[in-house]
Amino acid sequence: MASQAYHGFASQQRESAAVEVVLVPAFADNYIYVLRDDASGKVGIVDPGDAAPVIAELDRRGWTPTHIFLTHHHNDHIGGVAELKARYRPTVIGARADAHRIPDLDVALGEGDRTVFGEQAVRVFAVPGHTSGHIAFWFEGADALFPGDTLFALGCGRLFEGTPEQMWDSLVQLRALSDPTRIYCGHEYTLSNARFAVTVDPENAALRARADEIAALRERGEPTIPSTIGVERRTNPFLRADDPAVQAAVGLPGATPERVFAEIRSRKDHFRG
């Protein structure tokens, strides 16, 4: 799959907030993101699990990275950091809670912290569940969210280090962002996620239509990313554990959202499709 670029604007009145986002495929299904702030020319990289495809993309565009943003400590998200830092000397930004597991970290941030990338204000959310120290980056002016492996298009990450309660709280926090917010997640899992989602939310017409669209995109070899918060709120069953229709569909009418979320996550863990 070739790298693809997208431009983000918060509104027509805020063109200074534009960020170019380049999707760089890596491994079997990872996405690394290369960002360029239009106003300042600063270049960032999100979750570089592999340095080689990032270097190739930077060379092709004539860009030099100034920042690296890391959502969590898994090697498929940080494996290329050492080589990129040695080559370009960017500032490496990651979770304070994961400082002991992320080498080469320069700036350690946590819940509610903010940093600056060129002309961009970047807010940090603590979103434990997939890992205990996981964070997400929200580029406020560009309305772009980089949630790593917490939130996927039509899915969420496995609970390797956290509890269902933690992950549900994390997802609710991200779900509260505005509908147009674009979601640049860590993996191209959407086709499998769609096949699963229709099994737990079968009466959702918007989900069925989206599943057909996703199948067509993947058939053409095109990415399903970015999604948006609005689309995920309507179609992602992991964000709808407090919806009576989803609760009834999984046989837990009136149950707490945490209990329903845990059931959906358990079913996905055992899903083969």
CSV table of C-alpha atoms in Angstrom, one decimal:
chain,number,residue,atom,x,y,z
A,1,MET,CA,0.0,0.0,0.0
A,2,ALA,CA,1.4,3.4,-1.0
A,3,SER,CA,1.8,6.2,1.5
A,4,GLN,CA,-1.2,8.6,1.4
A,5,ALA,CA,-1.5,12.2,2.5
A,6,TYR,CA,-4.4,14.0,4.1
A,7,HIS,CA,-4.9,17.7,5.1
A,8,GLY,CA,-6.8,18.6,8.2
A,9,PHE,CA,-8.6,21.9,9.0
A,10,ALA,CA,-10.6,22.7,12.1
A,11,SER,CA,-12.7,25.1,10.0
A,12,GLN,CA,-12.5,27.4,7.0
A,13,GLN,CA,-11.6,30.2,9.4
A,14,ARG,CA,-8.6,28.4,10.9
A,15,GLU,CA,-6.5,27.5,7.9
A,16,SER,CA,-3.4,28.2,9.9
A,17,ALA,CA,-4.2,25.0,11.8
A,18,ALA,CA,-3.6,22.8,8.8
A,19,VAL,CA,-1.6,19.7,9.3
A,20,GLU,CA,-0.6,17.3,6.5
A,21,VAL,CA,-0.8,13.7,7.6
A,22,VAL,CA,1.0,11.0,5.6
A,23,LEU,CA,0.1,7.4,6.3
A,24,VAL,CA,3.2,5.2,6.1
A,25,PRO,CA,2.4,1.4,6.2
A,26,ALA,CA,4.7,-0.8,8.1
A,27,PHE,CA,4.9,-4.5,9.0
A,28,ALA,CA,1.7,-6.4,8.1
A,29,ASP,CA,-0.8,-3.8,9.2
A,30,ASN,CA,0.7,-1.0,11.2
A,31,TYR,CA,0.4,2.7,10.3
A,32,ILE,CA,3.1,5.2,11.1
A,33,TYR,CA,2.2,8.8,10.6
A,34,VAL,CA,4.4,11.6,9.3
A,35,LEU,CA,3.0,15.0,10.0
A,36,ARG,CA,3.9,18.5,8.7
A,37,ASP,CA,2.6,21.7,10.3
A,38,ASP,CA,1.9,23.9,7.3
A,39,ALA,CA,2.5,27.2,9.2
A,40,SER,CA,5.9,26.4,10.7
A,41,GLY,CA,7.2,23.6,8.5
A,42,LYS,CA,7.8,21.4,11.5
A,43,VAL,CA,7.7,17.7,10.8
A,44,GLY,CA,6.6,15.0,13.3
A,45,ILE,CA,6.4,11.2,13.4
A,46,VAL,CA,3.8,9.2,15.3
A,47,ASP,CA,4.7,5.7,16.6
A,48,PRO,CA,7.6,4.8,14.3
A,49,GLY,CA,7.8,1.0,14.8
A,50,ASP,CA,10.2,0.7,11.9
A,51,ALA,CA,12.6,3.4,10.8
A,52,ALA,CA,13.2,2.3,7.2
A,53,PRO,CA,9.8,3.2,5.6
A,54,VAL,CA,9.8,6.5,7.5
A,55,ILE,CA,13.3,7.5,6.3
A,56,ALA,CA,12.2,6.6,2.7
A,57,GLU,CA,9.1,8.8,3.0
A,58,LEU,CA,11.1,11.7,4.5
A,59,ASP,CA,13.7,11.5,1.8
A,60,ARG,CA,11.1,11.4,-0.9
A,61,ARG,CA,9.5,14.6,0.5
A,62,GLY,CA,12.8,16.3,1.5
A,63,TRP,CA,11.5,16.6,5.1
A,64,THR,CA,13.6,16.5,8.3
A,65,PRO,CA,11.7,15.5,11.5
A,66,THR,CA,11.7,17.7,14.6
A,67,HIS,CA,9.4,15.6,16.8
A,68,ILE,CA,8.5,12.0,17.5
A,69,PHE,CA,5.2,11.3,19.3
A,70,LEU,CA,4.8,7.9,21.1
A,71,THR,CA,1.5,6.5,22.3
A,72,HIS,CA,2.8,3.4,24.1
A,73,HIS,CA,5.8,1.2,24.6
A,74,HIS,CA,5.1,-1.8,22.3
A,75,ASN,CA,7.9,-2.4,19.9
A,76,ASP,CA,5.8,-2.1,16.8
A,77,HIS,CA,5.3,1.5,17.8
A,78,ILE,CA,8.8,2.5,19.1
A,79,GLY,CA,11.2,0.1,17.4
A,80,GLY,CA,12.5,2.7,14.9
A,81,VAL,CA,13.0,5.5,17.5
A,82,ALA,CA,16.7,4.9,18.2
A,83,GLU,CA,17.7,5.0,14.5
A,84,LEU,CA,15.5,8.0,13.8
A,85,LYS,CA,16.9,9.9,16.8
A,86,ALA,CA,20.5,9.1,15.9
A,87,ARG,CA,19.9,10.3,12.3
A,88,TYR,CA,17.8,13.4,12.8
A,89,ARG,CA,17.9,14.4,16.5
A,90,PRO,CA,14.2,15.0,17.0
A,91,THR,CA,12.5,15.6,20.3
A,92,VAL,CA,10.9,12.4,21.5
A,93,ILE,CA,7.6,12.8,23.4
A,94,GLY,CA,5.8,10.1,25.3
A,95,ALA,CA,4.1,9.0,28.4
A,96,ARG,CA,5.5,9.9,31.8
A,97,ALA,CA,4.0,6.6,33.1
A,98,ASP,CA,6.0,4.7,30.5
A,99,ALA,CA,9.3,6.5,30.9
A,100,HIS,CA,10.9,3.4,32.2
A,101,ARG,CA,9.9,1.4,29.1
A,102,ILE,CA,10.6,4.0,26.4
A,103,PRO,CA,14.3,4.6,25.7
A,104,ASP,CA,15.4,8.0,24.2
A,105,LEU,CA,12.4,9.8,25.8
A,106,ASP,CA,13.0,13.6,26.0
A,107,VAL,CA,9.6,15.0,27.1
A,108,ALA,CA,7.4,13.0,29.4
A,109,LEU,CA,3.7,13.9,29.5
A,110,GLY,CA,0.5,12.7,31.3
A,111,GLU,CA,-3.2,13.3,31.5
A,112,GLY,CA,-4.2,16.9,30.6
A,113,ASP,CA,-0.7,18.0,29.7
A,114,ARG,CA,-0.2,20.1,26.6
A,115,THR,CA,2.7,20.5,24.2
A,116,VAL,CA,3.4,22.5,21.1
A,117,PHE,CA,4.2,21.2,17.6
A,118,GLY,CA,4.9,24.2,15.4
A,119,GLU,CA,1.7,26.2,15.5
A,120,GLN,CA,-0.2,23.3,16.8
A,121,ALA,CA,-1.5,22.9,20.4
A,122,VAL,CA,-1.4,19.2,21.3
A,123,ARG,CA,-3.3,17.9,24.2
A,124,VAL,CA,-2.5,14.6,25.9
A,125,PHE,CA,-5.1,12.1,27.2
A,126,ALA,CA,-4.2,9.2,29.5
A,127,VAL,CA,-6.0,6.2,28.0
A,128,PRO,CA,-5.0,3.1,29.9
A,129,GLY,CA,-6.4,-0.3,28.9
A,130,HIS,CA,-4.3,-1.7,26.1
A,131,THR,CA,-1.3,-0.8,28.2
A,132,SER,CA,-1.2,0.8,31.6
A,133,GLY,CA,0.7,3.9,30.4
A,134,HIS,CA,-1.0,4.5,27.1
A,135,ILE,CA,-1.6,8.1,26.0
A,136,ALA,CA,-3.3,9.7,23.0
A,137,PHE,CA,-2.4,12.9,21.2
A,138,TRP,CA,-5.1,15.4,20.1
A,139,PHE,CA,-4.0,18.1,17.7
A,140,GLU,CA,-6.7,20.6,18.7
A,141,GLY,CA,-6.6,23.1,15.9
A,142,ALA,CA,-6.4,20.4,13.2
A,143,ASP,CA,-9.0,18.2,14.9
A,144,ALA,CA,-6.8,15.2,14.5
A,145,LEU,CA,-6.5,12.4,17.1
A,146,PHE,CA,-3.7,9.9,17.3
A,147,PRO,CA,-5.0,7.2,19.8
A,148,GLY,CA,-2.4,4.5,19.1
A,149,ASP,CA,-4.0,1.1,19.9
A,150,THR,CA,-6.7,2.4,22.3
A,151,LEU,CA,-9.3,3.2,19.6
A,152,PHE,CA,-9.5,1.7,16.2
A,153,ALA,CA,-11.9,2.2,13.3
A,154,LEU,CA,-14.8,0.0,14.5
A,155,GLY,CA,-12.7,-1.5,17.3
A,156,CYS,CA,-10.4,-1.0,20.3
A,157,GLY,CA,-7.2,-2.5,21.5
A,158,ARG,CA,-6.8,-5.7,23.4
A,159,LEU,CA,-6.5,-5.4,27.2
A,160,PHE,CA,-3.0,-6.5,27.7
A,161,GLU,CA,-2.3,-4.5,30.9
A,162,GLY,CA,-5.6,-2.8,31.9
A,163,THR,CA,-9.1,-3.6,32.9
A,164,PRO,CA,-12.4,-3.3,31.1
A,165,GLU,CA,-13.3,-0.5,33.4
A,166,GLN,CA,-10.2,1.4,32.5
A,167,MET,CA,-10.6,0.9,28.8
A,168,TRP,CA,-14.3,1.9,28.8
A,169,ASP,CA,-13.3,5.1,30.7
A,170,SER,CA,-10.6,5.8,28.1
A,171,LEU,CA,-12.9,5.3,25.2
A,172,VAL,CA,-15.6,7.5,26.7
A,173,GLN,CA,-13.0,10.2,27.1
A,174,LEU,CA,-12.1,10.0,23.4
A,175,ARG,CA,-15.8,9.6,22.4
A,176,ALA,CA,-16.5,13.1,23.8
A,177,LEU,CA,-14.4,14.8,21.2
A,178,SER,CA,-16.3,16.6,18.4
A,179,ASP,CA,-17.8,14.6,15.5
A,180,PRO,CA,-15.4,15.9,12.8
A,181,THR,CA,-12.3,14.8,14.7
A,182,ARG,CA,-10.3,12.6,12.5
A,183,ILE,CA,-8.9,9.4,14.0
A,184,TYR,CA,-5.5,8.1,12.9
A,185,CYS,CA,-5.1,4.8,14.7
A,186,GLY,CA,-2.2,2.4,14.9
A,187,HIS,CA,-3.4,-0.5,12.7
A,188,GLU,CA,-5.4,-1.4,9.6
A,189,TYR,CA,-7.8,-3.8,11.4
A,190,THR,CA,-11.0,-2.3,10.1
A,191,LEU,CA,-12.2,-5.1,7.8
A,192,SER,CA,-12.0,-7.7,10.6
A,193,ASN,CA,-13.5,-5.2,13.0
A,194,ALA,CA,-16.4,-4.6,10.7
A,195,ARG,CA,-17.1,-8.4,10.3
A,196,PHE,CA,-17.2,-8.6,14.1
A,197,ALA,CA,-19.2,-5.5,14.7
A,198,VAL,CA,-22.2,-6.6,12.7
A,199,THR,CA,-22.4,-9.7,14.9
A,200,VAL,CA,-23.0,-7.6,18.1
A,201,ASP,CA,-25.0,-4.7,16.5
A,202,PRO,CA,-26.9,-6.4,13.7
A,203,GLU,CA,-29.8,-3.9,13.4
A,204,ASN,CA,-27.5,-0.9,12.9
A,205,ALA,CA,-28.1,0.2,9.3
A,206,ALA,CA,-25.3,2.8,9.4
A,207,LEU,CA,-22.9,0.0,10.5
A,208,ARG,CA,-24.0,-2.4,7.7
A,209,ALA,CA,-23.5,0.4,5.1
A,210,ARG,CA,-20.1,1.2,6.5
A,211,ALA,CA,-19.1,-2.5,6.5
A,212,ASP,CA,-19.9,-2.6,2.8
A,213,GLU,CA,-17.8,0.5,2.2
A,214,ILE,CA,-14.9,-0.9,4.1
A,215,ALA,CA,-15.0,-4.1,2.1
A,216,ALA,CA,-14.9,-2.1,-1.1
A,217,LEU,CA,-11.9,0.0,0.1
A,218,ARG,CA,-9.9,-3.0,1.1
A,219,GLU,CA,-10.7,-4.8,-2.1
A,220,ARG,CA,-9.1,-1.8,-3.9
A,221,GLY,CA,-6.1,-1.9,-1.5
A,222,GLU,CA,-7.1,1.5,-0.1
A,223,PRO,CA,-6.8,2.5,3.6
A,224,THR,CA,-9.9,2.8,5.8
A,225,ILE,CA,-8.1,5.5,7.9
A,226,PRO,CA,-8.8,8.2,8.9
A,227,SER,CA,-12.2,7.6,10.5
A,228,THR,CA,-14.0,10.3,12.5
A,229,ILE,CA,-15.4,10.4,16.0
A,230,GLY,CA,-18.9,11.0,14.6
A,231,VAL,CA,-18.7,7.9,12.5
A,232,GLU,CA,-17.3,5.8,15.3
A,233,ARG,CA,-19.9,7.0,17.8
A,234,ARG,CA,-22.6,5.8,15.4
A,235,THR,CA,-21.1,2.5,14.3
A,236,ASN,CA,-18.3,1.2,16.7
A,237,PRO,CA,-19.9,-1.2,19.2
A,238,PHE,CA,-17.0,-0.6,21.7
A,239,LEU,CA,-18.1,3.0,22.0
A,240,ARG,CA,-21.8,2.0,22.3
A,241,ALA,CA,-21.8,-0.2,25.4
A,242,ASP,CA,-24.2,2.2,27.0
A,243,ASP,CA,-26.7,1.9,24.1
A,244,PRO,CA,-29.8,-0.1,25.0
A,245,ALA,CA,-29.8,-1.6,21.5
A,246,VAL,CA,-26.3,-3.0,21.9
A,247,GLN,CA,-26.9,-4.1,25.4
A,248,ALA,CA,-30.0,-6.1,24.3
A,249,ALA,CA,-28.1,-7.5,21.3
A,250,VAL,CA,-25.4,-9.1,23.5
A,251,GLY,CA,-28.0,-10.4,26.0
A,252,LEU,CA,-27.3,-7.9,28.8
A,253,PRO,CA,-30.2,-5.4,28.8
A,254,GLY,CA,-29.9,-2.9,31.6
A,255,ALA,CA,-26.3,-3.9,32.5
A,256,THR,CA,-23.7,-1.4,33.3
A,257,PRO,CA,-21.7,-0.1,30.3
A,258,GLU,CA,-18.5,-1.6,31.8
A,259,ARG,CA,-20.1,-5.1,32.0
A,260,VAL,CA,-21.4,-4.8,28.4
A,261,PHE,CA,-18.0,-3.5,27.2
A,262,ALA,CA,-16.3,-6.5,28.9
A,263,GLU,CA,-18.6,-8.9,27.1
A,264,ILE,CA,-18.0,-7.3,23.7
A,265,ARG,CA,-14.3,-7.3,24.2
A,266,SER,CA,-14.3,-10.9,25.3
A,267,ARG,CA,-16.3,-11.9,22.2
A,268,LYS,CA,-13.8,-10.0,19.9
A,269,ASP,CA,-10.9,-11.8,21.6
A,270,HIS,CA,-12.4,-15.1,20.5
A,271,PHE,CA,-13.7,-14.0,17.1
A,272,ARG,CA,-12.4,-15.6,14.0
A,273,GLY,CA,-13.6,-13.9,10.9
